PDB file of C-alpha atoms in Angstrom:
ATOM      1  CA  MET R   1      52.511 109.402 118.555  1.00 67.00           C
ATOM      2  CA  ASN R   2      51.443 110.097 122.369  1.00 89.00           C
ATOM      3  CA  PRO R   3      52.524 114.160 123.325  1.00 95.00           C
ATOM      4  CA  ILE R   4      55.131 114.287 126.278  1.00 97.00           C
ATOM      5  CA  ILE R   5      54.675 117.671 126.358  1.00 98.00           C
ATOM      6  CA  GLU R   6      51.111 119.238 125.041  1.00 98.00           C
ATOM      7  CA  VAL R   7      51.176 123.391 125.540  1.00 98.00           C
ATOM      8  CA  LYS R   8      48.123 124.949 125.275  1.00 98.00           C
ATOM      9  CA  ASN R   9      46.894 128.289 124.545  1.00 98.00           C
ATOM     10  CA  VAL R  10      49.894 129.801 125.911  1.00 98.00           C
ATOM     11  CA  SER R  11      50.129 133.538 126.192  1.00 98.00           C
ATOM     12  CA  LYS R  12      53.239 135.661 127.955  1.00 98.00           C
ATOM     13  CA  ALA R  13      53.527 139.468 127.825  1.00 97.00           C
ATOM     14  CA  PHE R  14      56.214 142.038 128.552  1.00 95.00           C
ATOM     15  CA  GLY R  15      55.003 145.035 129.339  1.00 90.00           C
ATOM     16  CA  GLY R  16      53.234 146.253 126.303  1.00 89.00           C
ATOM     17  CA  LEU R  17      54.903 143.583 124.236  1.00 94.00           C
ATOM     18  CA  GLN R  18      52.863 140.669 123.110  1.00 96.00           C
ATOM     19  CA  VAL R  19      55.555 137.717 123.117  1.00 97.00           C
ATOM     20  CA  ILE R  20      53.907 134.229 123.326  1.00 97.00           C
ATOM     21  CA  ASN R  21      50.202 134.918 121.871  1.00 96.00           C
ATOM     22  CA  ASN R  22      47.864 132.025 122.294  1.00 96.00           C
ATOM     23  CA  CYS R  23      50.135 128.977 121.408  1.00 97.00           C
ATOM     24  CA  SER R  24      49.967 125.510 121.501  1.00 97.00           C
ATOM     25  CA  ILE R  25      52.709 122.529 120.784  1.00 97.00           C
ATOM     26  CA  GLU R  26      52.713 119.310 120.916  1.00 97.00           C
ATOM     27  CA  VAL R  27      55.929 117.064 121.222  1.00 97.00           C
ATOM     28  CA  ALA R  28      55.827 113.208 120.425  1.00 97.00           C
ATOM     29  CA  LYS R  29      57.004 111.284 122.952  1.00 97.00           C
ATOM     30  CA  GLY R  30      60.256 109.306 121.636  1.00 96.00           C
ATOM     31  CA  SER R  31      60.421 112.275 118.842  1.00 97.00           C
ATOM     32  CA  ILE R  32      63.311 114.850 118.078  1.00 97.00           C
ATOM     33  CA  THR R  33      60.869 117.938 117.620  1.00 98.00           C
ATOM     34  CA  GLY R  34      63.102 121.270 116.140  1.00 96.00           C
ATOM     35  CA  MET R  35      61.603 124.555 116.395  1.00 95.00           C
ATOM     36  CA  ILE R  36      62.738 127.294 114.039  1.00 93.00           C
ATOM     37  CA  GLY R  37      62.160 130.947 113.306  1.00 89.00           C
ATOM     38  CA  PRO R  38      63.435 134.434 113.546  1.00 84.00           C
ATOM     39  CA  ASN R  39      65.051 136.025 116.123  1.00 83.00           C
ATOM     40  CA  GLY R  40      61.784 137.360 117.988  1.00 85.00           C
ATOM     41  CA  ALA R  41      59.599 134.809 117.041  1.00 89.00           C
ATOM     42  CA  GLY R  42      59.235 134.274 120.713  1.00 93.00           C
ATOM     43  CA  LYS R  43      60.795 130.559 121.203  1.00 93.00           C
ATOM     44  CA  SER R  44      63.650 131.266 123.616  1.00 91.00           C
ATOM     45  CA  THR R  45      60.626 132.476 125.804  1.00 95.00           C
ATOM     46  CA  LEU R  46      58.666 129.181 124.577  1.00 96.00           C
ATOM     47  CA  PHE R  47      61.407 127.289 126.270  1.00 93.00           C
ATOM     48  CA  ASN R  48      61.682 129.300 129.280  1.00 94.00           C
ATOM     49  CA  ILE R  49      57.910 128.853 130.075  1.00 97.00           C
ATOM     50  CA  ILE R  50      57.637 124.845 129.366  1.00 97.00           C
ATOM     51  CA  ALA R  51      61.333 125.094 131.712  1.00 95.00           C
ATOM     52  CA  GLY R  52      60.040 126.280 134.279  1.00 96.00           C
ATOM     53  CA  THR R  53      61.959 129.467 134.315  1.00 94.00           C
ATOM     54  CA  LEU R  54      59.489 131.977 133.305  1.00 96.00           C
ATOM     55  CA  PRO R  55      55.459 131.786 134.261  1.00 96.00           C
ATOM     56  CA  GLU R  56      52.947 131.882 131.870  1.00 97.00           C
ATOM     57  CA  ASP R  57      50.117 134.739 131.207  1.00 97.00           C
ATOM     58  CA  SER R  58      47.597 131.852 130.641  1.00 97.00           C
ATOM     59  CA  GLY R  59      47.867 128.668 129.679  1.00 97.00           C
ATOM     60  CA  GLN R  60      48.474 125.467 130.710  1.00 97.00           C
ATOM     61  CA  ILE R  61      50.995 123.159 130.219  1.00 98.00           C
ATOM     62  CA  LEU R  62      51.296 119.087 130.458  1.00 98.00           C
ATOM     63  CA  MET R  63      53.627 116.782 130.965  1.00 97.00           C
ATOM     64  CA  ASP R  64      52.533 112.879 130.428  1.00 95.00           C
ATOM     65  CA  GLY R  65      49.413 114.326 130.837  1.00 95.00           C
ATOM     66  CA  GLU R  66      50.104 115.836 133.860  1.00 97.00           C
ATOM     67  CA  ASP R  67      49.827 119.476 134.646  1.00 98.00           C
ATOM     68  CA  ILE R  68      52.853 120.901 134.953  1.00 97.00           C
ATOM     69  CA  THR R  69      52.541 124.943 134.038  1.00 97.00           C
ATOM     70  CA  HIS R  70      53.665 126.527 137.747  1.00 95.00           C
ATOM     71  CA  ASP R  71      55.895 123.884 138.535  1.00 96.00           C
ATOM     72  CA  THR R  72      59.419 125.597 139.513  1.00 96.00           C
ATOM     73  CA  PRO R  73      62.686 123.799 137.097  1.00 93.00           C
ATOM     74  CA  ASP R  74      63.844 121.607 140.717  1.00 91.00           C
ATOM     75  CA  GLN R  75      60.265 119.737 140.308  1.00 95.00           C
ATOM     76  CA  LEU R  76      60.252 119.106 136.674  1.00 96.00           C
ATOM     77  CA  PHE R  77      64.110 118.121 136.887  1.00 92.00           C
ATOM     78  CA  HIS R  78      62.571 115.771 139.678  1.00 90.00           C
ATOM     79  CA  LYS R  79      60.240 114.274 136.731  1.00 95.00           C
ATOM     80  CA  GLY R  80      62.507 113.995 133.768  1.00 94.00           C
ATOM     81  CA  LEU R  81      62.961 117.428 132.271  1.00 96.00           C
ATOM     82  CA  LEU R  82      65.599 119.220 132.028  1.00 92.00           C
ATOM     83  CA  ARG R  83      67.191 122.127 129.577  1.00 89.00           C
ATOM     84  CA  THR R  84      70.532 122.896 128.367  1.00 84.00           C
ATOM     85  CA  PHE R  85      71.831 126.555 127.246  1.00 75.00           C
ATOM     86  CA  GLN R  86      73.149 128.374 124.286  1.00 67.00           C
ATOM     87  CA  ILE R  87      75.860 129.218 127.115  1.00 67.00           C
ATOM     88  CA  ALA R  88      77.131 125.856 128.343  1.00 70.00           C
ATOM     89  CA  HIS R  89      76.146 126.411 132.525  1.00 79.00           C
ATOM     90  CA  GLU R  90      79.314 125.003 133.377  1.00 86.00           C
ATOM     91  CA  PHE R  91      80.918 124.400 137.047  1.00 84.00           C
ATOM     92  CA  SER R  92      84.435 125.690 135.962  1.00 91.00           C
ATOM     93  CA  HIS R  93      86.552 125.290 138.500  1.00 93.00           C
ATOM     94  CA  MET R  94      85.986 121.623 138.673  1.00 94.00           C
ATOM     95  CA  THR R  95      87.005 118.977 136.046  1.00 97.00           C
ATOM     96  CA  ALA R  96      84.595 117.409 133.953  1.00 96.00           C
ATOM     97  CA  LEU R  97      83.978 114.737 135.817  1.00 96.00           C
ATOM     98  CA  GLU R  98      83.356 116.010 138.999  1.00 95.00           C
ATOM     99  CA  ASN R  99      80.398 118.185 137.000  1.00 94.00           C
ATOM    100  CA  LEU R 100      78.992 114.858 136.080  1.00 95.00           C
ATOM    101  CA  MET R 101      79.501 113.598 139.557  1.00 92.00           C
ATOM    102  CA  MET R 102      77.218 117.108 141.081  1.00 88.00           C
ATOM    103  CA  VAL R 103      73.837 115.713 139.126  1.00 85.00           C
ATOM    104  CA  PRO R 104      71.670 112.785 140.389  1.00 76.00           C
ATOM    105  CA  PRO R 105      69.973 114.331 143.326  1.00 70.00           C
ATOM    106  CA  ASP R 106      70.350 113.500 147.390  1.00 65.00           C
ATOM    107  CA  GLN R 107      72.847 111.762 147.288  1.00 63.00           C
ATOM    108  CA  GLU R 108      73.922 110.314 150.832  1.00 60.00           C
ATOM    109  CA  GLY R 109      77.449 112.356 150.559  1.00 60.00           C
ATOM    110  CA  GLU R 110      75.104 115.800 150.982  1.00 59.00           C
ATOM    111  CA  ASN R 111      74.066 115.145 154.595  1.00 64.00           C
ATOM    112  CA  LEU R 112      76.413 116.052 157.368  1.00 62.00           C
ATOM    113  CA  PHE R 113      74.740 113.054 159.203  1.00 64.00           C
ATOM    114  CA  SER R 114      75.179 109.895 156.937  1.00 65.00           C
ATOM    115  CA  THR R 115      78.581 111.104 156.361  1.00 66.00           C
ATOM    116  CA  TRP R 116      79.183 110.630 160.063  1.00 63.00           C
ATOM    117  CA  LEU R 117      76.852 107.390 160.716  1.00 62.00           C
ATOM    118  CA  LYS R 118      76.561 106.019 157.360  1.00 71.00           C
ATOM    119  CA  PRO R 119      80.855 106.496 155.964  1.00 74.00           C
ATOM    120  CA  SER R 120      80.264 103.394 154.200  1.00 76.00           C
ATOM    121  CA  LEU R 121      77.129 104.110 152.239  1.00 70.00           C
ATOM    122  CA  VAL R 122      78.853 107.170 151.274  1.00 69.00           C
ATOM    123  CA  ARG R 123      81.560 105.424 149.551  1.00 77.00           C
ATOM    124  CA  GLU R 124      79.649 103.121 147.570  1.00 81.00           C
ATOM    125  CA  GLN R 125      77.124 105.762 146.555  1.00 78.00           C
ATOM    126  CA  ASP R 126      79.926 107.477 145.760  1.00 85.00           C
ATOM    127  CA  ALA R 127      81.878 104.965 144.037  1.00 88.00           C
ATOM    128  CA  GLU R 128      78.812 103.875 141.672  1.00 89.00           C
ATOM    129  CA  VAL R 129      77.948 108.143 140.542  1.00 90.00           C
ATOM    130  CA  ARG R 130      81.337 107.635 139.501  1.00 92.00           C
ATOM    131  CA  ARG R 131      81.189 104.977 137.903  1.00 93.00           C
ATOM    132  CA  LYS R 132      77.863 106.322 136.418  1.00 93.00           C
ATOM    133  CA  ALA R 133      80.128 109.513 135.681  1.00 95.00           C
ATOM    134  CA  LEU R 134      83.164 107.933 133.843  1.00 96.00           C
ATOM    135  CA  GLU R 135      80.342 105.634 131.220  1.00 94.00           C
ATOM    136  CA  VAL R 136      78.547 108.968 130.711  1.00 93.00           C
ATOM    137  CA  LEU R 137      82.509 110.261 129.926  1.00 95.00           C
ATOM    138  CA  ASP R 138      82.922 107.383 127.592  1.00 93.00           C
ATOM    139  CA  PHE R 139      79.929 107.823 125.694  1.00 91.00           C
ATOM    140  CA  ILE R 140      80.780 111.579 124.885  1.00 90.00           C
ATOM    141  CA  ASN R 141      84.372 111.217 124.308  1.00 90.00           C
ATOM    142  CA  LEU R 142      84.869 112.749 126.833  1.00 94.00           C
ATOM    143  CA  SER R 143      86.996 110.397 128.473  1.00 95.00           C
ATOM    144  CA  HIS R 144      90.862 112.139 127.453  1.00 95.00           C
ATOM    145  CA  VAL R 145      89.600 115.041 129.633  1.00 96.00           C
ATOM    146  CA  LYS R 146      87.784 113.481 132.622  1.00 96.00           C
ATOM    147  CA  ASN R 147      90.421 115.461 134.929  1.00 97.00           C
ATOM    148  CA  GLU R 148      90.455 118.659 133.429  1.00 96.00           C
ATOM    149  CA  LEU R 149      89.110 121.128 134.595  1.00 96.00           C
ATOM    150  CA  ALA R 150      85.642 122.344 132.247  1.00 94.00           C
ATOM    151  CA  GLY R 151      86.499 125.617 132.209  1.00 94.00           C
ATOM    152  CA  ASN R 152      88.894 124.860 130.146  1.00 96.00           C
ATOM    153  CA  LEU R 153      87.276 122.419 127.779  1.00 94.00           C
ATOM    154  CA  SER R 154      86.280 123.566 124.380  1.00 91.00           C
ATOM    155  CA  GLY R 155      82.427 125.212 123.817  1.00 88.00           C
ATOM    156  CA  GLY R 156      81.830 122.855 122.425  1.00 87.00           C
ATOM    157  CA  GLN R 157      82.986 120.191 124.653  1.00 92.00           C
ATOM    158  CA  LYS R 158      81.257 122.609 127.392  1.00 92.00           C
ATOM    159  CA  LYS R 159      78.023 121.586 125.555  1.00 88.00           C
ATOM    160  CA  LEU R 160      79.281 118.073 124.998  1.00 91.00           C
ATOM    161  CA  LEU R 161      79.292 117.580 128.807  1.00 93.00           C
ATOM    162  CA  GLU R 162      76.442 119.293 129.115  1.00 89.00           C
ATOM    163  CA  LEU R 163      74.472 116.875 127.593  1.00 90.00           C
ATOM    164  CA  GLY R 164      76.006 114.114 129.358  1.00 91.00           C
ATOM    165  CA  ARG R 165      74.719 116.429 132.589  1.00 89.00           C
ATOM    166  CA  THR R 166      71.639 115.114 131.528  1.00 89.00           C
ATOM    167  CA  MET R 167      72.698 111.287 131.190  1.00 89.00           C
ATOM    168  CA  MET R 168      72.906 111.270 135.226  1.00 90.00           C
ATOM    169  CA  THR R 169      69.596 111.582 136.392  1.00 87.00           C
ATOM    170  CA  ASP R 170      66.363 109.737 134.301  1.00 80.00           C
ATOM    171  CA  ALA R 171      65.639 112.625 131.938  1.00 89.00           C
ATOM    172  CA  ARG R 172      63.003 112.239 129.784  1.00 94.00           C
ATOM    173  CA  VAL R 173      62.371 115.386 128.191  1.00 96.00           C
ATOM    174  CA  VAL R 174      65.714 117.395 127.248  1.00 95.00           C
ATOM    175  CA  LEU R 175      65.435 120.647 125.951  1.00 95.00           C
ATOM    176  CA  LEU R 176      67.800 122.188 124.124  1.00 93.00           C
ATOM    177  CA  ASP R 177      68.624 125.859 123.420  1.00 88.00           C
ATOM    178  CA  GLU R 178      70.959 126.993 120.334  1.00 86.00           C
ATOM    179  CA  VAL R 179      72.802 123.718 121.247  1.00 84.00           C
ATOM    180  CA  ALA R 180      75.324 124.392 117.829  1.00 82.00           C
ATOM    181  CA  ALA R 181      76.294 128.063 119.218  1.00 81.00           C
ATOM    182  CA  GLY R 182      80.258 128.459 118.973  1.00 78.00           C
ATOM    183  CA  VAL R 183      81.191 124.305 118.328  1.00 81.00           C
ATOM    184  CA  ASN R 184      83.354 123.613 115.473  1.00 83.00           C
ATOM    185  CA  ARG R 185      81.612 121.242 112.819  1.00 81.00           C
ATOM    186  CA  THR R 186      83.923 117.847 114.275  1.00 83.00           C
ATOM    187  CA  LEU R 187      82.510 118.552 117.895  1.00 83.00           C
ATOM    188  CA  LEU R 188      79.276 119.099 115.626  1.00 86.00           C
ATOM    189  CA  GLY R 189      79.441 115.869 114.139  1.00 88.00           C
ATOM    190  CA  ASP R 190      79.877 114.440 117.804  1.00 88.00           C
ATOM    191  CA  LEU R 191      76.990 116.291 119.781  1.00 88.00           C
ATOM    192  CA  VAL R 192      74.565 115.412 116.625  1.00 91.00           C
ATOM    193  CA  SER R 193      75.597 111.970 117.301  1.00 92.00           C
ATOM    194  CA  ASN R 194      74.820 111.683 120.824  1.00 90.00           C
ATOM    195  CA  ILE R 195      71.250 113.690 120.907  1.00 93.00           C
ATOM    196  CA  GLU R 196      71.120 110.533 118.143  1.00 95.00           C
ATOM    197  CA  ARG R 197      72.329 107.734 120.563  1.00 91.00           C
ATOM    198  CA  LEU R 198      70.334 109.290 123.424  1.00 92.00           C
ATOM    199  CA  ASN R 199      67.120 109.484 121.718  1.00 95.00           C
ATOM    200  CA  ARG R 200      67.560 105.514 119.600  1.00 94.00           C
ATOM    201  CA  GLU R 201      69.299 104.518 122.649  1.00 91.00           C
ATOM    202  CA  LEU R 202      67.731 105.387 125.882  1.00 90.00           C
ATOM    203  CA  GLY R 203      64.572 107.323 124.415  1.00 93.00           C
ATOM    204  CA  TYR R 204      64.858 111.072 125.141  1.00 95.00           C
ATOM    205  CA  THR R 205      62.837 113.083 123.917  1.00 97.00           C
ATOM    206  CA  PHE R 206      63.879 116.161 122.506  1.00 97.00           C
ATOM    207  CA  LEU R 207      62.838 119.390 121.886  1.00 97.00           C
ATOM    208  CA  VAL R 208      66.119 121.472 119.698  1.00 95.00           C
ATOM    209  CA  ILE R 209      65.888 125.385 119.343  1.00 92.00           C
ATOM    210  CA  GLU R 210      68.143 125.840 116.490  1.00 88.00           C
ATOM    211  CA  HIS R 211      69.385 127.801 113.624  1.00 85.00           C
ATOM    212  CA  ASP R 212      71.763 125.904 112.227  1.00 87.00           C
ATOM    213  CA  MET R 213      69.555 124.414 108.786  1.00 87.00           C
ATOM    214  CA  ASP R 214      71.684 121.567 108.107  1.00 89.00           C
ATOM    215  CA  MET R 215      71.508 120.123 112.200  1.00 91.00           C
ATOM    216  CA  ILE R 216      67.396 121.292 111.958  1.00 93.00           C
ATOM    217  CA  ALA R 217      67.786 118.387 108.420  1.00 93.00           C
ATOM    218  CA  ARG R 218      70.330 115.771 110.765  1.00 92.00           C
ATOM    219  CA  LEU R 219      68.150 115.492 113.511  1.00 94.00           C
ATOM    220  CA  CYS R 220      64.335 116.773 113.423  1.00 96.00           C
ATOM    221  CA  ASP R 221      61.312 115.663 112.225  1.00 95.00           C
ATOM    222  CA  PRO R 222      59.007 117.815 112.860  1.00 96.00           C
ATOM    223  CA  VAL R 223      59.984 121.106 112.497  1.00 96.00           C
ATOM    224  CA  ILE R 224      57.350 123.978 114.628  1.00 96.00           C
ATOM    225  CA  VAL R 225      58.201 127.542 113.140  1.00 94.00           C
ATOM    226  CA  LEU R 226      57.171 129.784 115.063  1.00 93.00           C
ATOM    227  CA  ALA R 227      56.535 133.641 114.606  1.00 90.00           C
ATOM    228  CA  GLN R 228      54.812 136.591 116.671  1.00 89.00           C
ATOM    229  CA  GLY R 229      54.573 134.061 119.007  1.00 93.00           C
ATOM    230  CA  GLN R 230      52.423 131.872 117.163  1.00 94.00           C
ATOM    231  CA  VAL R 231      53.072 128.004 115.322  1.00 95.00           C
ATOM    232  CA  MET R 232      53.647 129.608 111.482  1.00 92.00           C
ATOM    233  CA  MET R 233      53.202 125.903 110.531  1.00 93.00           C
ATOM    234  CA  GLN R 234      54.378 122.665 111.862  1.00 95.00           C
ATOM    235  CA  GLY R 235      55.759 119.465 109.245  1.00 95.00           C
ATOM    236  CA  THR R 236      59.179 117.640 107.928  1.00 95.00           C
ATOM    237  CA  ILE R 237      61.757 120.171 106.602  1.00 93.00           C
ATOM    238  CA  GLU R 238      61.230 119.656 103.693  1.00 93.00           C
ATOM    239  CA  GLN R 239      57.629 120.582 103.778  1.00 94.00           C
ATOM    240  CA  VAL R 240      59.247 123.895 105.442  1.00 92.00           C
ATOM    241  CA  ARG R 241      61.556 124.877 102.899  1.00 88.00           C
ATOM    242  CA  ASN R 242      58.644 124.062 100.275  1.00 90.00           C
ATOM    243  CA  ASN R 243      56.328 126.387 101.891  1.00 90.00           C
ATOM    244  CA  PRO R 244      57.143 129.455  99.936  1.00 88.00           C
ATOM    245  CA  GLU R 245      55.687 131.891 102.797  1.00 83.00           C
ATOM    246  CA  VAL R 246      58.348 130.209 105.115  1.00 84.00           C
ATOM    247  CA  VAL R 247      60.973 130.889 102.938  1.00 79.00           C
ATOM    248  CA  GLU R 248      60.508 134.350 102.048  1.00 74.00           C
ATOM    249  CA  ALA R 249      59.389 135.654 105.049  1.00 63.00           C
ATOM    250  CA  TYR R 250      62.106 134.109 106.914  1.00 66.00           C
ATOM    251  CA  PHE R 251      64.909 133.269 105.598  1.00 57.00           C
ATOM    252  CA  GLY R 252      65.394 134.150 101.813  1.00 57.00           C
ATOM    253  CA  ASN R 253      67.214 132.193 100.357  1.00 47.00           C
ATOM    254  CA  ALA R 254      69.476 129.867 103.523  1.00 47.00           C
ATOM    255  CA  LEU R 255      67.358 127.648 103.109  1.00 46.00           C
TER     256      LEU R 255
END
């Protein structure tokens, strides 16, 4: 399959600590690719470099063949590359519905002159954004909390809401950072099902950092094992689980 994300020989050091060391990975278009490894392996650092929130020291990032190495997060957002966070970043004093309606860029209502000179256009666009937001809430099974302040939602509901925000724009690649953290098993099942649906029905490509091996096993193929800032191996979850070096060095009996 053609890669949609290519990381080529990327390195990153903090002071004298080499966190990412000449690392290269590819994420196939339409895949759900997992990235696992011990704490300190460099997973979050590499994620942040791909997401444009951290500059690399050397190397290159490509998206669909286009160099995005120095793109900012907002530029990447407009190109369809989005990320979620281990700790959800909701607008806590806005409702779940309002959180989704904030996402689409270039809304006419954000322009003061449009609110004066084009009120009908503003109302029409707001109605369309609201309609889409309600559809997204229905998709992620959060319609029952649409008028609840986002800050009052459970951890799992906030993760679902973050996933819903990716549906309010033309997402192509979504970076999921520890999406299972702090989520109860019931809501985690909903979250996994929604990721699968977004991949299957809307063609989203996912790159997933996760410690929950059951979730990785259900969702991800291939799985990249990162260690000391480099790729230790890549393969199916079965190949990872049956690799003695991976099991002994990083997982013990956890797999």
